[in-house]
XYZ file of C-alpha atoms in Angstrom:
664
model
C 44.569 247.927 90.948
C 45.634 248.730 94.481
C 44.202 251.410 96.736
C 47.508 252.106 98.464
C 48.566 254.777 95.947
C 46.457 257.811 95.223
C 46.512 258.222 91.466
C 46.231 261.776 90.219
C 45.864 262.562 86.548
C 49.439 263.875 86.525
C 50.789 260.688 88.096
C 48.860 258.473 85.686
C 50.256 260.354 82.702
C 53.729 260.138 84.220
C 53.580 256.332 84.612
C 51.931 255.758 81.242
C 54.386 258.073 79.506
C 57.354 256.280 81.041
C 56.134 252.882 79.830
C 55.132 254.121 76.367
C 58.496 255.811 75.967
C 60.336 252.548 76.608
C 58.003 250.511 74.375
C 58.219 252.858 71.409
C 61.995 253.292 71.793
C 62.467 249.542 71.640
C 60.104 249.179 68.701
C 62.399 251.585 66.855
C 65.457 249.621 67.988
C 63.952 246.412 66.608
C 63.383 248.179 63.286
C 66.942 249.495 63.257
C 68.232 246.014 64.050
C 66.592 244.614 60.922
C 68.351 247.418 59.018
C 71.663 246.262 60.570
C 72.266 249.625 62.197
C 72.192 247.977 65.630
C 74.168 244.761 65.935
C 75.216 242.167 68.491
C 72.597 240.804 70.861
C 69.482 242.929 71.256
C 67.315 241.943 74.235
C 64.052 243.872 74.352
C 62.033 244.754 77.451
C 58.701 244.639 75.617
C 56.019 243.596 78.133
C 58.041 244.270 81.288
C 57.921 248.069 81.342
C 55.754 248.286 84.463
C 58.587 246.956 86.635
C 61.154 249.617 85.770
C 58.488 252.346 85.828
C 57.102 251.237 89.173
C 60.456 250.845 90.910
C 62.956 253.315 89.498
C 60.814 256.421 89.724
C 60.749 255.935 93.497
C 64.534 255.941 93.847
C 66.505 259.044 94.814
C 69.345 260.403 92.645
C 71.826 259.086 95.248
C 70.526 255.534 94.937
C 72.347 253.150 92.614
C 71.092 250.804 89.906
C 72.566 247.560 88.596
C 70.698 246.112 85.628
C 70.821 243.139 83.270
C 71.480 242.883 79.552
C 67.775 243.769 79.008
C 68.272 247.230 80.463
C 67.113 249.855 77.955
C 63.968 250.477 79.989
C 65.889 250.778 83.230
C 68.296 253.305 81.725
C 65.611 255.443 80.091
C 63.374 255.554 83.149
C 66.381 256.348 85.332
C 66.923 259.463 83.253
C 69.788 258.442 81.013
C 69.472 260.567 77.887
C 67.617 258.814 75.068
C 70.067 260.314 72.595
C 72.965 258.832 74.547
C 71.253 255.428 74.774
C 70.457 255.357 71.061
C 73.986 256.418 70.141
C 75.267 253.593 72.347
C 73.049 251.134 70.471
C 74.768 252.289 67.301
C 78.195 252.034 68.957
C 78.915 255.728 68.481
C 81.332 257.724 70.613
C 78.485 259.925 71.899
C 76.805 256.912 73.475
C 76.324 256.702 77.227
C 79.188 254.177 77.343
C 81.221 255.882 74.650
C 80.102 253.254 72.159
C 82.057 250.524 73.963
C 79.171 248.710 75.629
C 76.386 248.491 73.093
C 72.913 247.243 73.919
C 73.946 245.054 76.862
C 76.239 247.473 78.683
C 74.682 250.885 79.252
C 76.518 252.958 81.877
C 75.940 256.450 83.209
C 77.892 257.652 86.228
C 75.887 260.856 86.577
C 72.713 258.778 86.938
C 74.369 256.270 89.299
C 73.580 253.670 86.642
C 76.179 250.920 87.028
C 75.344 249.199 83.810
C 73.863 246.091 82.368
C 75.688 242.804 82.774
C 75.813 240.180 80.041
C 76.623 237.424 82.533
C 73.435 235.939 83.955
C 73.450 236.734 87.670
C 76.772 238.528 87.346
C 75.421 241.854 88.572
C 74.085 240.499 91.849
C 77.383 240.472 93.796
C 78.296 243.866 92.339
C 75.032 245.296 93.662
C 75.589 243.670 97.033
C 79.030 245.244 97.233
C 77.738 248.697 96.323
C 75.198 248.369 99.104
C 77.856 247.102 101.512
C 79.920 250.209 100.814
C 76.904 252.413 101.461
C 76.257 250.633 104.738
C 79.880 250.937 105.866
C 79.937 254.629 104.976
C 76.391 255.246 106.235
C 75.413 257.156 103.093
C 71.720 256.337 103.332
C 71.657 255.252 99.679
C 69.971 252.106 98.373
C 71.155 249.891 95.516
C 68.420 248.473 93.277
C 69.425 245.323 91.399
C 67.337 243.978 88.504
C 67.740 240.427 87.192
C 65.723 237.727 85.476
C 64.408 234.494 86.902
C 67.113 232.549 85.086
C 69.673 234.075 87.440
C 68.232 232.306 90.480
C 69.813 229.047 89.325
C 73.270 230.620 89.454
C 75.485 230.260 92.495
C 76.017 234.021 92.513
C 72.326 234.517 93.307
C 72.501 232.351 96.401
C 75.880 233.680 97.480
C 74.582 237.232 97.181
C 71.347 236.557 99.060
C 73.278 234.974 101.907
C 75.845 237.769 102.168
C 73.261 240.542 101.761
C 71.251 239.238 104.695
C 74.301 238.218 106.732
C 75.817 241.687 106.417
C 72.458 243.496 106.330
C 73.109 245.652 103.282
C 70.624 248.239 101.949
C 69.799 246.560 98.645
C 66.521 246.078 96.814
C 66.614 242.938 94.681
C 64.027 242.864 91.888
C 63.522 239.587 90.047
C 61.817 240.224 86.716
C 60.264 236.790 86.321
C 59.187 236.604 82.688
C 58.782 232.838 82.725
C 61.632 231.879 80.415
C 65.389 231.797 80.927
C 66.232 232.281 77.260
C 64.232 229.357 75.848
C 63.729 227.234 78.948
C 60.496 227.594 80.883
C 60.874 228.094 84.616
C 59.267 224.777 85.531
C 61.777 222.973 83.325
C 64.767 224.433 85.151
C 63.700 224.963 88.769
C 62.405 222.478 91.312
C 60.982 225.434 93.275
C 59.308 227.930 90.954
C 58.135 230.248 93.725
C 61.199 232.444 93.461
C 60.537 234.843 96.290
C 60.636 231.843 98.638
C 64.277 231.342 97.708
C 65.097 234.794 99.037
C 62.835 234.283 102.043
C 64.777 231.134 102.902
C 67.761 233.387 103.624
C 65.647 235.510 105.944
C 65.219 238.395 103.500
C 61.782 240.083 103.570
C 60.260 239.217 100.211
C 57.007 239.424 98.350
C 55.417 238.599 95.027
C 53.815 241.285 92.907
C 51.987 241.303 89.586
C 54.719 242.690 87.364
C 52.209 243.724 84.712
C 50.384 246.036 87.131
C 52.436 249.227 87.361
C 50.496 250.507 90.375
C 50.999 247.263 92.267
C 54.705 247.364 91.450
C 54.962 250.965 92.600
C 53.172 250.199 95.858
C 55.465 247.245 96.519
C 58.535 249.298 95.658
C 57.490 252.037 98.068
C 56.953 249.503 100.850
C 60.308 247.879 100.143
C 62.251 251.125 99.933
C 60.655 252.467 103.098
C 61.667 249.288 104.919
C 65.224 249.449 103.579
C 65.658 253.116 104.481
C 64.364 252.442 107.985
C 66.429 249.305 108.672
C 69.261 249.393 106.060
C 68.438 245.723 105.463
C 67.817 244.017 102.092
C 64.406 243.437 100.527
C 63.302 241.191 97.657
C 60.537 241.643 95.082
C 59.526 238.963 92.629
C 57.679 240.712 89.792
C 55.826 238.183 87.657
C 55.618 239.367 84.077
C 56.094 238.168 80.495
C 58.263 239.271 77.595
C 56.289 239.581 74.388
C 59.277 239.445 72.097
C 62.030 236.895 71.664
C 64.824 236.458 74.214
C 66.987 238.347 71.724
C 66.630 239.230 68.086
C 68.404 235.963 67.175
C 65.722 233.874 68.901
C 63.249 231.936 66.688
C 60.992 231.266 69.741
C 60.480 227.591 68.968
C 59.879 226.909 72.665
C 56.508 228.694 72.931
C 53.507 229.186 70.655
C 51.889 232.367 69.441
C 48.667 231.704 71.309
C 50.479 231.892 74.634
C 52.014 235.220 73.677
C 48.646 236.636 72.630
C 47.060 235.643 75.941
C 49.759 237.552 77.774
C 49.556 240.543 75.435
C 45.983 241.051 76.565
C 47.363 241.380 80.098
C 50.176 243.679 78.997
C 51.107 246.489 81.385
C 50.550 249.394 79.011
C 47.240 248.168 77.593
C 46.027 247.283 81.066
C 46.941 250.580 82.698
C 45.822 252.757 79.813
C 42.454 250.983 79.588
C 41.884 251.341 83.324
C 42.930 255.027 83.403
C 40.670 255.915 80.496
C 37.792 253.968 81.999
C 38.289 255.845 85.266
C 38.146 259.135 83.395
C 41.655 260.132 84.480
C 42.953 260.442 80.915
C 41.500 260.636 77.420
C 42.412 259.688 73.849
C 43.927 263.100 73.238
C 46.259 262.662 76.212
C 47.586 259.397 74.818
C 47.942 260.940 71.362
C 49.893 263.856 72.819
C 52.197 261.469 74.715
C 52.869 259.413 71.607
C 53.549 262.508 69.494
C 56.120 263.798 71.976
C 57.748 260.386 72.316
C 57.906 259.853 68.550
C 59.597 263.229 68.153
C 62.118 262.389 70.876
C 62.889 259.051 69.233
C 63.315 260.713 65.858
C 65.758 263.198 67.376
C 67.639 260.361 69.080
C 67.992 258.416 65.838
C 69.132 261.532 64.010
C 71.664 262.199 66.775
C 73.004 258.643 66.583
C 73.182 258.677 62.791
C 75.166 261.927 62.758
C 77.459 261.037 65.663
C 81.046 260.008 65.073
C 82.643 256.624 65.533
C 85.396 256.407 68.098
C 88.710 256.813 66.235
C 90.972 253.785 65.881
C 93.635 255.709 67.761
C 91.463 255.334 70.875
C 91.340 251.535 70.675
C 93.486 250.985 73.757
C 91.976 253.754 75.897
C 90.209 252.971 79.168
C 91.737 249.525 79.626
C 93.324 250.949 82.743
C 93.037 254.410 84.244
C 94.494 257.177 82.133
C 95.153 259.380 85.159
C 97.397 257.368 87.407
C 98.396 258.713 90.816
C 101.808 260.229 91.273
C 104.331 257.586 92.332
C 104.485 257.289 96.096
C 107.787 258.502 97.430
C 109.823 255.665 98.928
C 110.410 256.043 102.629
C 113.782 257.322 103.798
C 115.707 254.437 105.408
C 115.663 254.815 109.152
C 118.904 252.942 109.673
C 117.105 250.606 112.041
C 116.202 247.117 110.895
C 113.907 244.530 112.373
C 113.749 240.823 111.759
C 110.461 239.444 110.521
C 108.957 236.765 108.342
C 107.422 237.295 104.934
C 104.084 236.484 106.598
C 104.587 239.265 109.123
C 105.625 241.682 106.378
C 102.324 241.073 104.568
C 100.416 241.495 107.813
C 102.151 244.768 108.618
C 101.360 245.993 105.112
C 97.666 245.330 105.734
C 97.799 246.857 109.202
C 99.549 249.995 107.974
C 96.948 250.416 105.235
C 94.056 250.134 107.655
C 95.586 252.706 109.978
C 96.172 255.131 107.088
C 92.734 254.850 105.472
C 89.372 254.115 107.094
C 88.082 253.025 103.684
C 90.390 249.998 103.658
C 88.940 246.735 104.906
C 89.913 243.064 104.580
C 87.530 240.252 103.780
C 87.915 236.597 102.981
C 87.531 233.100 104.298
C 88.819 232.732 107.873
C 90.655 236.074 107.838
C 89.104 237.167 111.131
C 88.602 234.913 114.130
C 90.852 232.208 112.675
C 93.584 234.663 111.703
C 93.896 233.568 108.096
C 94.731 230.201 106.568
C 98.421 231.195 106.605
C 98.099 233.275 109.807
C 98.675 236.501 107.870
C 95.779 238.370 109.499
C 96.162 236.933 113.002
C 95.186 239.558 115.584
C 93.803 242.102 113.111
C 90.160 241.482 113.984
C 90.864 242.242 117.635
C 92.560 245.481 116.608
C 90.188 246.743 113.921
C 86.877 245.024 114.630
C 84.570 242.739 112.680
C 83.332 245.485 110.372
C 86.778 245.981 108.826
C 88.080 242.417 109.156
C 85.223 240.478 107.610
C 84.976 236.708 107.747
C 83.130 235.493 104.664
C 81.276 232.305 103.796
C 82.876 229.861 101.372
C 81.541 231.810 98.408
C 84.456 233.152 96.398
C 82.439 234.564 93.529
C 80.006 236.261 95.885
C 82.414 237.977 98.227
C 84.822 238.895 95.430
C 81.896 240.541 93.653
C 80.995 242.353 96.867
C 84.573 243.618 96.967
C 84.273 244.829 93.382
C 81.052 246.689 94.186
C 82.481 248.270 97.319
C 85.533 249.409 95.353
C 83.380 250.814 92.552
C 81.570 253.088 95.031
C 84.754 254.392 96.653
C 85.869 251.929 99.331
C 89.324 250.268 99.263
C 88.718 246.571 99.912
C 91.399 243.915 100.207
C 89.895 240.580 99.200
C 91.780 237.486 100.302
C 91.186 234.358 98.247
C 92.615 231.586 100.370
C 94.476 229.836 97.555
C 94.877 230.415 93.842
C 92.844 227.326 92.940
C 89.865 228.796 94.827
C 90.221 231.951 92.760
C 88.854 230.042 89.773
C 85.474 230.129 91.507
C 85.703 233.934 91.366
C 87.157 234.149 87.855
C 83.880 235.371 86.354
C 83.765 238.344 88.705
C 87.470 239.113 88.264
C 87.572 238.861 84.481
C 84.059 239.866 83.416
C 83.454 242.675 85.889
C 86.588 243.946 87.638
C 88.766 243.859 84.520
C 86.172 245.180 82.066
C 83.964 247.753 83.774
C 86.335 250.659 83.095
C 86.593 249.761 79.415
C 82.875 249.069 78.907
C 81.863 252.278 80.666
C 84.409 254.321 78.693
C 86.246 255.250 81.855
C 83.214 256.243 83.948
C 83.669 253.501 86.544
C 86.801 251.916 87.960
C 87.500 249.172 90.467
C 90.349 250.084 92.855
C 90.354 246.617 94.370
C 93.225 244.520 95.735
C 92.905 240.728 95.649
C 95.522 238.669 97.488
C 95.988 234.926 97.202
C 98.482 232.199 98.025
C 100.052 230.397 95.087
C 102.636 227.754 94.303
C 103.713 224.234 95.216
C 106.150 222.729 97.699
C 104.023 221.903 100.732
C 102.789 218.471 99.586
C 99.246 219.715 99.099
C 98.758 217.598 95.959
C 97.174 218.486 92.643
C 94.261 220.681 93.715
C 96.170 222.978 96.089
C 99.509 223.459 94.337
C 98.729 225.579 91.304
C 100.786 228.444 89.917
C 98.161 230.228 87.835
C 99.397 233.795 88.081
C 100.366 233.622 84.403
C 96.710 233.028 83.535
C 95.695 236.263 85.238
C 98.598 238.107 83.611
C 96.838 237.325 80.313
C 93.823 239.534 81.149
C 93.770 243.222 80.098
C 92.524 245.557 82.796
C 94.330 243.840 85.671
C 97.661 244.571 87.341
C 99.373 241.391 88.568
C 102.090 241.399 91.239
C 104.334 238.665 92.659
C 106.277 240.028 95.650
C 109.235 237.858 96.652
C 111.126 240.026 99.147
C 110.086 241.305 102.551
C 110.149 244.879 101.262
C 107.852 243.997 98.358
C 105.544 241.892 100.534
C 105.012 244.856 102.820
C 105.277 247.820 100.457
C 103.586 246.654 97.246
C 100.228 246.543 99.020
C 100.603 250.227 99.935
C 101.052 251.190 96.295
C 98.417 248.738 95.068
C 95.796 250.316 97.299
C 96.522 253.690 95.706
C 96.043 252.237 92.220
C 92.763 253.095 90.446
C 92.509 249.627 88.874
C 92.177 246.068 90.187
C 95.473 244.641 91.448
C 96.075 240.941 92.074
C 98.872 240.004 94.478
C 100.221 236.445 94.409
C 102.066 235.329 97.548
C 104.038 232.112 97.144
C 103.279 229.654 99.947
C 106.939 228.725 100.328
C 107.849 232.305 101.268
C 105.587 232.817 104.288
C 108.127 231.382 106.744
C 111.124 233.124 105.167
C 112.856 235.386 107.679
C 115.017 238.419 107.052
C 115.817 241.950 108.089
C 113.732 244.893 106.889
C 113.924 248.578 107.605
C 111.758 249.455 110.577
C 110.063 252.196 108.549
C 109.834 250.403 105.208
C 107.295 252.148 103.006
C 105.642 251.982 99.605
C 107.214 250.024 96.756
C 106.929 250.681 93.040
C 104.576 248.292 91.192
C 105.670 249.125 87.664
C 109.158 247.731 87.255
C 111.249 244.606 87.556
C 114.310 244.544 89.823
C 117.810 243.258 89.173
C 118.582 241.212 92.265
C 122.065 240.166 91.138
C 124.085 241.792 88.350
C 125.921 239.666 85.814
C 127.250 239.620 82.273
C 126.972 236.076 80.921
C 123.267 235.207 81.050
C 119.991 236.782 82.191
C 118.003 234.638 84.610
C 114.414 235.909 84.626
C 112.031 234.775 87.356
C 109.580 235.872 90.065
C 107.934 234.880 93.329
C 108.915 231.616 94.983
C 111.465 230.772 92.309
C 113.569 233.880 92.991
C 115.630 232.333 95.770
C 116.191 229.093 93.868
C 117.397 231.205 90.957
C 119.730 233.202 93.202
C 121.095 229.930 94.595
C 121.615 228.690 91.049
C 123.515 231.893 90.252
C 125.798 231.176 93.211
C 126.456 227.693 91.882
C 127.188 229.036 88.426
C 129.603 231.590 89.865
C 131.742 228.712 91.109
C 132.267 227.813 87.448
C 133.031 231.400 86.488
C 129.584 232.094 85.029
C 128.195 235.483 86.076
C 124.407 235.322 85.898
C 122.218 238.387 86.138
C 119.024 237.647 88.097
C 115.887 239.631 87.260
C 112.960 239.529 89.660
C 109.967 240.385 87.487
C 107.837 241.400 90.503
C 105.172 242.773 88.149
C 103.690 240.156 85.809
C 101.252 242.532 84.149
C 102.316 244.891 82.734
C 105.686 243.283 82.103
C 108.710 245.559 82.357
C 110.054 244.946 78.859
C 112.677 247.666 79.199
C 114.502 245.989 82.078
C 114.270 242.545 80.482
C 115.483 243.637 77.050
C 118.266 245.832 78.443
C 119.574 242.889 80.458
C 119.387 240.462 77.546
C 121.110 242.999 75.296
C 124.039 242.965 77.736
C 124.243 239.238 78.419
C 123.044 237.991 75.001
C 121.491 234.914 76.612
C 118.367 234.328 78.700
C 116.823 231.550 80.768
C 113.345 232.010 82.246
C 112.377 230.227 85.461
C 108.613 229.919 85.864
C 106.753 227.625 88.263
C 103.767 227.569 85.927
C 103.297 224.793 83.392
C 105.413 225.223 80.279
C 102.627 225.150 77.686
C 101.038 228.570 77.313
C 103.004 229.873 80.281
C 104.160 233.346 81.217
C 107.644 232.162 80.307
C 106.456 231.622 76.733
C 105.210 235.215 76.579
C 108.513 236.568 77.887
C 110.491 234.420 75.443
C 108.358 235.704 72.574
C 108.966 239.313 73.588
C 112.711 238.748 73.787
C 112.727 237.204 70.322
C 110.574 240.028 68.956
C 112.671 242.812 70.444
C 116.203 241.432 70.798
C 116.540 238.504 68.408
C 119.560 239.906 66.552
C 121.396 240.514 69.806
C 120.994 236.952 71.073
C 123.763 234.351 70.955
C 121.461 231.454 71.870
C 117.759 230.594 71.971
C 115.878 231.548 75.117
C 115.849 228.704 77.622
C 112.997 227.866 79.977
C 112.723 225.976 83.248
C 109.072 225.353 84.081
C 106.824 222.949 85.924
C 106.437 219.544 84.336
C 103.240 218.974 82.376
C 101.582 217.025 85.193
C 99.191 217.832 88.025
C 101.468 218.494 90.989
C 101.994 215.145 92.806
C 101.660 214.544 96.532
C 104.875 212.513 97.288
C 107.683 214.906 98.147
C 110.226 213.488 95.724
C 107.754 213.720 92.849
C 106.569 217.177 93.860
C 110.159 218.429 93.932
C 110.800 216.882 90.531
C 107.721 218.535 89.031
C 108.724 222.163 89.719
C 111.902 224.176 88.997
C 114.879 223.369 91.241
C 118.455 224.639 91.392
C 120.084 221.772 89.413
C 117.633 222.227 86.550
C 118.272 225.970 86.425
C 122.054 225.430 86.419
C 121.744 222.863 83.639
C 119.590 225.181 81.514
C 122.117 228.012 81.851
C 125.032 225.771 80.880
C 123.075 224.540 77.891
C 122.445 228.135 76.807
C 126.184 228.777 77.109
C 127.038 225.635 75.143
C 128.564 224.001 78.215
C 125.827 221.506 78.945
């Protein structure tokens, strides 16, 4: 034991009671699992209780917690109602996550408990972003992030450590090193098994503590939290412990023998602390018996509550995918009558600039957005105007800084994350899909992510196969996201305004071939609707449906068709998720023919989805099958003539329309 904490009888009973409460709760959960009342993965904290008890009880109510999938102990010690946790284990509507998260995803906004994360290491960037928001707003709060030793092999661990120290965020990182990442021992997976040294290598103050000694953990937590509150800088604790039970209830534990487990059980945190406290005369058998009686009664009440609670009705299936309370539509600005000439690039820049002037909570971060001015010069000059705190250059760590953006948004900031190109966004896909798009649903609406992510997309600049993707259709597949593709100057400038007012994550895809496009725009152009498609050219013979960089090719094709007496209606989708079915179907009902122009690959493309919807909703009004003009099924080539041939061009669009009209 350590002498740095004065242990009163009351404090001893408090610590012991907290650990016993977690242990006995999980014992009951294991029993209920065998009865098939709890399903899915069940990861138990048995043997690690001293870490949560020693750390969390020293946090303030304003501090935030990000946990792992083994988070029952963290939630209970934080003060999340046991009834609500048990009901969540059952999947009942009275659960702390409304029954939507289950064992791995416990959320409680009132407790500032930002949930468990089923993705190993996935919570680290989220925690870093929460702490970044607290630093930028000077709230004085600390974010405590718990994770296992398996997470240190993930890139997100290293990206988070680097950013946390680089940006000096008030975060306490707690590695619960239980020796095994699922079934792989630490020395089988890591060349450096001294984990705290990994954090120290980034310059973060770090220390090792016996994770089975609750007093040692508490002393270390107090030191760490005092340092963070004084400096607002990160701190790292490696708590060495051992889980007595399997990785999850599915685990046969073939990778370790029973003798090893028994050796560690003798060093278990509860047995160790209780034996010491009784030997010191601070507590007695009757005290332990009283604790257990009260805990057993609480568990019994929690089980009874869960058993009697209702299931969420099927009618609620689609709730909390996106925010139910959406802001009132922003009123479009009144035309000033004065126009200015600018490029698409400048329109995007002015949209960002306007947003930052309007709202101090808006900031931009991404690779080279500051001193360099952005890969496509969109943010040139903004750092000089707004400073390095609000125009943040990031390392080349897409998953890390996107996760930081998600965390900052979840605590109330309004970040704009720039991913340099769409192919780089794949490095952040885990954070976008598994956190940004799901946290509202999994928390039953308690947490949202009002984040805007911008990225360049498309081919045409001879950047070859790895820099010429059009993957916006992939993102349009994911529930929980809003996906935009502005093609006009007005949309490039005004969609960002509306997106930043949206309570959910919005992805904006800017086609690389549009940045140099020049046109006139109203000097006081304002917010633009992000719900509906736009008819850019009316017509009666065929509906041409497109978006982004293909819009102007499609308009040119419509001009060519007009020479032959064919009046094509051109629809600019603008919003790829949710699709504006009403505008599409109304147009097709008038023209009775449709051709979709999509720069994405044909197989599994957005064009296929649109064609399916047309056939589902307007089949009997069609005079011809839906046509499609898409990218060829090849990686985009480097030579210009091959690149041009691989993506939609005017002649191909004209030919597809004539074929649909039986004139091909």
